[in-house]
PDB file of N, CA, C and O in Angstrom:
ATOM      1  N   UNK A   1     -10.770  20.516  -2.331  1.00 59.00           N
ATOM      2  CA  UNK A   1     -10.814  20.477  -3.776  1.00 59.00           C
ATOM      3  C   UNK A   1     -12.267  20.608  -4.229  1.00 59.00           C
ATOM      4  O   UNK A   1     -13.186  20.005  -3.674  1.00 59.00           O
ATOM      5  N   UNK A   2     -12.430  21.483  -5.335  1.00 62.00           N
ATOM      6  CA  UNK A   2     -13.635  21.908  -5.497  1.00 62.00           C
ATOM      7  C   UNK A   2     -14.379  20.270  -6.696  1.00 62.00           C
ATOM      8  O   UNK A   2     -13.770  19.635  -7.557  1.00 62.00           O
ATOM      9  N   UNK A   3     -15.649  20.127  -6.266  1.00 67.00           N
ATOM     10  CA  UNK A   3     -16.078  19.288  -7.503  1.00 67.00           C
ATOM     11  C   UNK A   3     -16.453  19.910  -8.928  1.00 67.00           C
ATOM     12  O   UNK A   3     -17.209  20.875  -9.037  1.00 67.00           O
ATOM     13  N   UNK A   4     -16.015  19.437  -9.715  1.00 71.00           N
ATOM     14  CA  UNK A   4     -16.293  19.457 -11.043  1.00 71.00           C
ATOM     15  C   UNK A   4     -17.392  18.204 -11.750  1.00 71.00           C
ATOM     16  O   UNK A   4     -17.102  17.038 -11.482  1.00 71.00           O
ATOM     17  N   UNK A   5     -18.720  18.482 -12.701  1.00 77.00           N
ATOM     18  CA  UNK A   5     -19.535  17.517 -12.584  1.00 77.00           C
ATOM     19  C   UNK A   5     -20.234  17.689 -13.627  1.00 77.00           C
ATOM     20  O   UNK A   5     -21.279  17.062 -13.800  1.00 77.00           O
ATOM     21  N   UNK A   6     -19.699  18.702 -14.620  1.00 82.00           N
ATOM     22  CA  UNK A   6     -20.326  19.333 -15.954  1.00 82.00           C
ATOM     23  C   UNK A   6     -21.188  18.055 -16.774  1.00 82.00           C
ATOM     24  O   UNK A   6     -22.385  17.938 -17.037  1.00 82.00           O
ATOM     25  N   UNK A   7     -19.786  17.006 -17.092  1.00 84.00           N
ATOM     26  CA  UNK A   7     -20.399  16.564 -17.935  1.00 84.00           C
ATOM     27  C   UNK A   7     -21.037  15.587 -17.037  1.00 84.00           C
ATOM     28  O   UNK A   7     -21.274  14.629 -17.772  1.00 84.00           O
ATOM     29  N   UNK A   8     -21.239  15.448 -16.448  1.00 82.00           N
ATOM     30  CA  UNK A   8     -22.193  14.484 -15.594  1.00 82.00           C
ATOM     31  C   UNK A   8     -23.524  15.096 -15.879  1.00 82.00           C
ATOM     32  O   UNK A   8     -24.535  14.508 -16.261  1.00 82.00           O
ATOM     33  N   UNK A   9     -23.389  16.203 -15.667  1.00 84.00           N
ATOM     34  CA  UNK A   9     -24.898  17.018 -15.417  1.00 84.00           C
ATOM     35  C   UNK A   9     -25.649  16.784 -16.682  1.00 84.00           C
ATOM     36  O   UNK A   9     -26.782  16.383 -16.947  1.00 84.00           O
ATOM     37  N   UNK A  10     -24.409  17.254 -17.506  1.00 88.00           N
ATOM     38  CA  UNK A  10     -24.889  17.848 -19.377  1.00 88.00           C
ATOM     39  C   UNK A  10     -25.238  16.083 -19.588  1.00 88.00           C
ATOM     40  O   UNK A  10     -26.201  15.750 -20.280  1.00 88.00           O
ATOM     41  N   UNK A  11     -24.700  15.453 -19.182  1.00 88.00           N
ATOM     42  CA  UNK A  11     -25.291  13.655 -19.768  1.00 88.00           C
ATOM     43  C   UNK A  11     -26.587  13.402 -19.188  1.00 88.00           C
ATOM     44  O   UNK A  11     -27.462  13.123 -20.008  1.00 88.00           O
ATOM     45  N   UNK A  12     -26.976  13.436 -17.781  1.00 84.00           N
ATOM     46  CA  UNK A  12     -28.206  13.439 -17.125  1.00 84.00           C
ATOM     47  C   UNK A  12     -28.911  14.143 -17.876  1.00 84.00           C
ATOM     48  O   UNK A  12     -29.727  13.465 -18.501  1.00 84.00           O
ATOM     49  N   UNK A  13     -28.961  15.622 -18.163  1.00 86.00           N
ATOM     50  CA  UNK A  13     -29.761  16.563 -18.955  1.00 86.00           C
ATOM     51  C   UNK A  13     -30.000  15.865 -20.208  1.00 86.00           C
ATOM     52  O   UNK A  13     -31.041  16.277 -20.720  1.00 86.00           O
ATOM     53  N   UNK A  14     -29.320  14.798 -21.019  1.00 90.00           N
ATOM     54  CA  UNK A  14     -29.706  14.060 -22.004  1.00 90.00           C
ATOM     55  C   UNK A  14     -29.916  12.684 -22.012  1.00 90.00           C
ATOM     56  O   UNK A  14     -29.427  11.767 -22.671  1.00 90.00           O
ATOM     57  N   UNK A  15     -30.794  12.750 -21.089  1.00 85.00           N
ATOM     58  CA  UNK A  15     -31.163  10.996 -20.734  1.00 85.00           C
ATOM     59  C   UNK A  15     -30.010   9.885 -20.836  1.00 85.00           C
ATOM     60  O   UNK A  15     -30.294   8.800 -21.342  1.00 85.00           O
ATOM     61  N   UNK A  16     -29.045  10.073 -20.486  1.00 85.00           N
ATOM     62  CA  UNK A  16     -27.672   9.152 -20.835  1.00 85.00           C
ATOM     63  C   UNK A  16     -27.538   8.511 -19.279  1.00 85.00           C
ATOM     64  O   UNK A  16     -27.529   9.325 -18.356  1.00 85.00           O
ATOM     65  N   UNK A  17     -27.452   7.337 -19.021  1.00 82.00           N
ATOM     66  CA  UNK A  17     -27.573   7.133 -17.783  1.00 82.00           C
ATOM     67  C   UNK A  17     -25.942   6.772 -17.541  1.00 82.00           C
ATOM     68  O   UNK A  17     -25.305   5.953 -18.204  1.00 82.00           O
ATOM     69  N   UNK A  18     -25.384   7.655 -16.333  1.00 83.00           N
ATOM     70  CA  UNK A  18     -23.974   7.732 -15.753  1.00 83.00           C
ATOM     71  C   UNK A  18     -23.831   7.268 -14.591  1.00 83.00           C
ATOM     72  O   UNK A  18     -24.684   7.461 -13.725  1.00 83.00           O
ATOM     73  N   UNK A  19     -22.314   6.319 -14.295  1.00 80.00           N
ATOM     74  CA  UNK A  19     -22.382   5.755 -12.972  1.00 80.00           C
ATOM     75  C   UNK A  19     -20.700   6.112 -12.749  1.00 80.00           C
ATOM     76  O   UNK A  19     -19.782   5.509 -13.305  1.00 80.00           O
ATOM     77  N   UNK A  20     -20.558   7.289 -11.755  1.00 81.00           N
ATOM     78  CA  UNK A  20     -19.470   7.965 -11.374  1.00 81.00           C
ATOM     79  C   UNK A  20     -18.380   6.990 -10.774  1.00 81.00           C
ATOM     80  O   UNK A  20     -18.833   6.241  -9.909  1.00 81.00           O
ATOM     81  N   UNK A  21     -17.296   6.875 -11.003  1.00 79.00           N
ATOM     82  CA  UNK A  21     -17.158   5.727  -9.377  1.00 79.00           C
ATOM     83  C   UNK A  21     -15.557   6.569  -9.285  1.00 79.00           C
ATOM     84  O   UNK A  21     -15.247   7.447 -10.091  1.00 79.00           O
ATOM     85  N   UNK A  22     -14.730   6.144  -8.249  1.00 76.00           N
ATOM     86  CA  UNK A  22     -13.395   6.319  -7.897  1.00 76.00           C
ATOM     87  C   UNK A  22     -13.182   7.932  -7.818  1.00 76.00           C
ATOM     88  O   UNK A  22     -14.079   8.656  -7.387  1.00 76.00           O
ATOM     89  N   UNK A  23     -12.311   8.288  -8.128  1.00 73.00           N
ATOM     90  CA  UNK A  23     -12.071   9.961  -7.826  1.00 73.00           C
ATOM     91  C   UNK A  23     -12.946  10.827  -8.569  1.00 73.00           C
ATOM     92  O   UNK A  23     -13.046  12.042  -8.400  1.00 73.00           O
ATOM     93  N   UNK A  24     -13.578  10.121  -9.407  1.00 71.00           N
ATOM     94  CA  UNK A  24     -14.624  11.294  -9.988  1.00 71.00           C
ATOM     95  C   UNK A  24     -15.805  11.318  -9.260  1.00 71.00           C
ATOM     96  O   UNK A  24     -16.561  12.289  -9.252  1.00 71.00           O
ATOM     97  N   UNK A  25     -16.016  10.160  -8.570  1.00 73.00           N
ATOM     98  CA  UNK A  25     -16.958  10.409  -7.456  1.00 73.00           C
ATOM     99  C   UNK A  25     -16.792  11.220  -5.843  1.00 73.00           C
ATOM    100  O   UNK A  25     -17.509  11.906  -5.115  1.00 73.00           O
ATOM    101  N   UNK A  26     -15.575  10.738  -5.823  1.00 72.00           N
ATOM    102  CA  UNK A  26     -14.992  11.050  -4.700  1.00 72.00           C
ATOM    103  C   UNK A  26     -13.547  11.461  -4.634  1.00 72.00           C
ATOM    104  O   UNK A  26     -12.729  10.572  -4.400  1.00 72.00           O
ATOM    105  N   UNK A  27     -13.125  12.695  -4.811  1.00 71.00           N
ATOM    106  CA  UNK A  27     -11.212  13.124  -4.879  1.00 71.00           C
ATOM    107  C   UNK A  27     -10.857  12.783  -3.705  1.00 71.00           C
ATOM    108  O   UNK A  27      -9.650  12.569  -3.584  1.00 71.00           O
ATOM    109  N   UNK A  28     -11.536  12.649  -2.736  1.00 74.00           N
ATOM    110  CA  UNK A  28     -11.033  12.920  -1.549  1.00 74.00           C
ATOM    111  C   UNK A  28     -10.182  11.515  -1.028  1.00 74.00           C
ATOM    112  O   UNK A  28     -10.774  10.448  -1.192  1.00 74.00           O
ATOM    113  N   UNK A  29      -9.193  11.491  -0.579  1.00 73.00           N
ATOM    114  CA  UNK A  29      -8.996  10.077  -0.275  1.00 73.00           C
ATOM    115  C   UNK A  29      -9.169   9.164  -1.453  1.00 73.00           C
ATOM    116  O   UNK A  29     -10.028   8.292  -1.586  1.00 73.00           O
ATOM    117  N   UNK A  30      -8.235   9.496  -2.270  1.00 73.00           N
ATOM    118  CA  UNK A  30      -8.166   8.156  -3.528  1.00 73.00           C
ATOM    119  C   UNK A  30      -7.694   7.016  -2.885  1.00 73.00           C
ATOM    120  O   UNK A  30      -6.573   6.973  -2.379  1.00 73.00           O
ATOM    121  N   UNK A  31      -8.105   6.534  -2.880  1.00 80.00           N
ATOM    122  CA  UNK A  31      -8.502   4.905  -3.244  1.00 80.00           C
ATOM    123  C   UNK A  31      -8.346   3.608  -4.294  1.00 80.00           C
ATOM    124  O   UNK A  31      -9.305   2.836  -4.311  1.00 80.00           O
ATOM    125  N   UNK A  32      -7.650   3.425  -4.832  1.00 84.00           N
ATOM    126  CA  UNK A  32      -7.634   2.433  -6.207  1.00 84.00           C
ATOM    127  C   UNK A  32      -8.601   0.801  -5.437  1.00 84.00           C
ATOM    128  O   UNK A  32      -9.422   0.175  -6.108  1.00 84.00           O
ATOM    129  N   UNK A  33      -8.335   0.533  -4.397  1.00 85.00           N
ATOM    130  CA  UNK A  33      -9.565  -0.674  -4.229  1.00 85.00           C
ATOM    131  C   UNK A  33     -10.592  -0.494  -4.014  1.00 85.00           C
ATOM    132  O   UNK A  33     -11.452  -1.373  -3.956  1.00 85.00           O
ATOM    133  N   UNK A  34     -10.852   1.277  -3.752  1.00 84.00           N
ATOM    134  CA  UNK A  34     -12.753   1.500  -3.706  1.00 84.00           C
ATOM    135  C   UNK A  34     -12.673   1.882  -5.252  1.00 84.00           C
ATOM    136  O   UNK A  34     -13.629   1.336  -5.802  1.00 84.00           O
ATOM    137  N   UNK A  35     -12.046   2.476  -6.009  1.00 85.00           N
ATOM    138  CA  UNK A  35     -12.414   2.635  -7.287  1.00 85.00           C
ATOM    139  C   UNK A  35     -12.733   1.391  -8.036  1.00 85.00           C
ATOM    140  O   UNK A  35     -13.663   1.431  -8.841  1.00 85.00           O
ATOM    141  N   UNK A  36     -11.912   0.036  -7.819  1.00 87.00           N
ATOM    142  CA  UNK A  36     -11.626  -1.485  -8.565  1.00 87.00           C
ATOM    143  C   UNK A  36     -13.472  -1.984  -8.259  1.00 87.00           C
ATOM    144  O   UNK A  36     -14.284  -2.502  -9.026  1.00 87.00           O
ATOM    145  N   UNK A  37     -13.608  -1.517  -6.720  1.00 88.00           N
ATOM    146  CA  UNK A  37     -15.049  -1.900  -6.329  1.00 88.00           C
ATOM    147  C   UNK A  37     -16.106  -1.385  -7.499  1.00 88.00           C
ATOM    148  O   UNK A  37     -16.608  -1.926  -8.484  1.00 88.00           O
ATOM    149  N   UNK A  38     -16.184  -0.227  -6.971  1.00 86.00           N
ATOM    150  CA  UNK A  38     -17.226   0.771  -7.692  1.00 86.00           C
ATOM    151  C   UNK A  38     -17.324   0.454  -8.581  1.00 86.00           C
ATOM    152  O   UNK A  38     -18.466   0.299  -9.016  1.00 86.00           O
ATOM    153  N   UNK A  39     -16.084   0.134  -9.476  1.00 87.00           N
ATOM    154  CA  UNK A  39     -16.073  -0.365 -11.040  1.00 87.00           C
ATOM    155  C   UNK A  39     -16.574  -1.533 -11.230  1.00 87.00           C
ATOM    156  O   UNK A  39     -17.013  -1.705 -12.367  1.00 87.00           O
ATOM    157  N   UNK A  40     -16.677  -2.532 -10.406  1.00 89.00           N
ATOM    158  CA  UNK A  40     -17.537  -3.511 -10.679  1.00 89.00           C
ATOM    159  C   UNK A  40     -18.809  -3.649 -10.809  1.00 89.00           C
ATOM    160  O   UNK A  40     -19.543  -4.228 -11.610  1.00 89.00           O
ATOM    161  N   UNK A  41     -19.043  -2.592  -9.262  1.00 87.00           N
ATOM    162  CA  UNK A  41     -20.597  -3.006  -9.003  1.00 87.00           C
ATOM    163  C   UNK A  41     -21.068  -2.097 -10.236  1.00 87.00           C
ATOM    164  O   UNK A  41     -22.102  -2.481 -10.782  1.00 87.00           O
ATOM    165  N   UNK A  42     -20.486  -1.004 -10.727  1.00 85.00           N
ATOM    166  CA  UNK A  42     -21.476  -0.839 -11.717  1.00 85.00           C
ATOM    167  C   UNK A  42     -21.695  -1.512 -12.988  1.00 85.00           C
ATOM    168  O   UNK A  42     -22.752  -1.502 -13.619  1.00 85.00           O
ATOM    169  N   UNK A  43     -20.450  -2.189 -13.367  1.00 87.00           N
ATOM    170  CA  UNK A  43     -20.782  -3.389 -14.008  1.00 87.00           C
ATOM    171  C   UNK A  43     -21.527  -4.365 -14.456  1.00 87.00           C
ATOM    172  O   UNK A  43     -21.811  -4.688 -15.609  1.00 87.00           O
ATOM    173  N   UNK A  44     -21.940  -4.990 -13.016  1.00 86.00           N
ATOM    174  CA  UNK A  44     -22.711  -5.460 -12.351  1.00 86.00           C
ATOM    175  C   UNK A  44     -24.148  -5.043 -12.510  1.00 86.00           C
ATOM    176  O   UNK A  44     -25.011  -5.919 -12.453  1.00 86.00           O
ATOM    177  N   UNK A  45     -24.472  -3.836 -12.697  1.00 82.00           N
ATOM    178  CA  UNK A  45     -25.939  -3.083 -12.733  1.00 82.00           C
ATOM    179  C   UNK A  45     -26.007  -3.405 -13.760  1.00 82.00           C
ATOM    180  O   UNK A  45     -26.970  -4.072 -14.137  1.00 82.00           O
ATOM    181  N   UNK A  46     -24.871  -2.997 -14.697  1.00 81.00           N
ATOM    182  CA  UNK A  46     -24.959  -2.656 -16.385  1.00 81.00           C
ATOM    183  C   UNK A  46     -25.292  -3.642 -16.912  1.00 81.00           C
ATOM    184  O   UNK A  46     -26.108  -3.447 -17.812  1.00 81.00           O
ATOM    185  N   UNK A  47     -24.819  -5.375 -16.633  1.00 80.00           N
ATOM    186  CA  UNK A  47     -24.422  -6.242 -17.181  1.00 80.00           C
ATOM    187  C   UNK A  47     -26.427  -6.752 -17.455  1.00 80.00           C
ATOM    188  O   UNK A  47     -27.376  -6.497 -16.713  1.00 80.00           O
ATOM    189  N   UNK A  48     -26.413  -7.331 -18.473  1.00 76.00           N
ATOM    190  CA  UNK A  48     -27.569  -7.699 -19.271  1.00 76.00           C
ATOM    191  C   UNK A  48     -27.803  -9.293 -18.469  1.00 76.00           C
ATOM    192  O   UNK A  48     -28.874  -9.852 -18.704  1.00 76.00           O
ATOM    193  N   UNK A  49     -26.997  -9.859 -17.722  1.00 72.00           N
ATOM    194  CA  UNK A  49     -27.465 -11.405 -17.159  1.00 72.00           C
ATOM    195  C   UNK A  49     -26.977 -10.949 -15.520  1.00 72.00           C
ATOM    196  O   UNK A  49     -25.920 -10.373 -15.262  1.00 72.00           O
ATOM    197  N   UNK A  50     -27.872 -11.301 -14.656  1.00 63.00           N
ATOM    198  CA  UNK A  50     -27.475 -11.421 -13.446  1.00 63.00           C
ATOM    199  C   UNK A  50     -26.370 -12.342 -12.345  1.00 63.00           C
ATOM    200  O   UNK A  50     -26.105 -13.543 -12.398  1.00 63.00           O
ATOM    201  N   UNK A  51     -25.947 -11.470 -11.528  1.00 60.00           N
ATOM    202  CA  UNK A  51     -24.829 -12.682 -11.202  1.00 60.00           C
ATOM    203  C   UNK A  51     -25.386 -13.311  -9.776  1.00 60.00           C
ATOM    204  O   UNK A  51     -26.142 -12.708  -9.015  1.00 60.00           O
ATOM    205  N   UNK A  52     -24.942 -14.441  -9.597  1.00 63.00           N
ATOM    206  CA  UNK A  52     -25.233 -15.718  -8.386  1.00 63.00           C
ATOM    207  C   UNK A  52     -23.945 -14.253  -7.312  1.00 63.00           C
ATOM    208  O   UNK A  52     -22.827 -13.906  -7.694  1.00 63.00           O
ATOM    209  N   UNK A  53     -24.502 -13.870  -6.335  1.00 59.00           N
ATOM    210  CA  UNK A  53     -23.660 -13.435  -4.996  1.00 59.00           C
ATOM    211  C   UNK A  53     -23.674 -14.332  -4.041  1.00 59.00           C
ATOM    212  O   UNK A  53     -23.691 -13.578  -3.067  1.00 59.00           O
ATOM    213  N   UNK A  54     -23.679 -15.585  -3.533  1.00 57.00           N
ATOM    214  CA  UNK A  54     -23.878 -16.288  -3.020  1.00 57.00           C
ATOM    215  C   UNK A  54     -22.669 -16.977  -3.175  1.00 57.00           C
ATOM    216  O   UNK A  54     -22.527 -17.782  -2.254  1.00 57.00           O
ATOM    217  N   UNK A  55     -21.595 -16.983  -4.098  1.00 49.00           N
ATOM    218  CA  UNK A  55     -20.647 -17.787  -4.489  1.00 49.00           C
ATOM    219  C   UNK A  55     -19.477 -17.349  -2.916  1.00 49.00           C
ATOM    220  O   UNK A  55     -18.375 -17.884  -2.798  1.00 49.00           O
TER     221      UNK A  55
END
């Protein structure tokens, strides 16, 4: 399957900062608990207070 990444590109090209995760990162082998992941950790980046990983 070929990648498609337009608007990824066209958002980068406008300083918009993008964080791909689950089949738009990867078609290959979908996944819904690496997507649930991905979706966190970028969350996680995004989120304005840091979290304790230690729990």
């Amino acid at each position: 399957m070929e990648e498609r990444n337009e608007l990824v590109e066209a958002l980068n090209g406008k300083d918009v900062e993008v964080h791909t995760i689950g089949g738009a990162l990867n078609s290959r082998g979908l996944d819904a608990q690496r997507a649930i992941r991905e979706g966190l950790e970028a969350a996680y980046r995004l989120a304005p207070w840091k979290v304790n990983q230690e729990c």
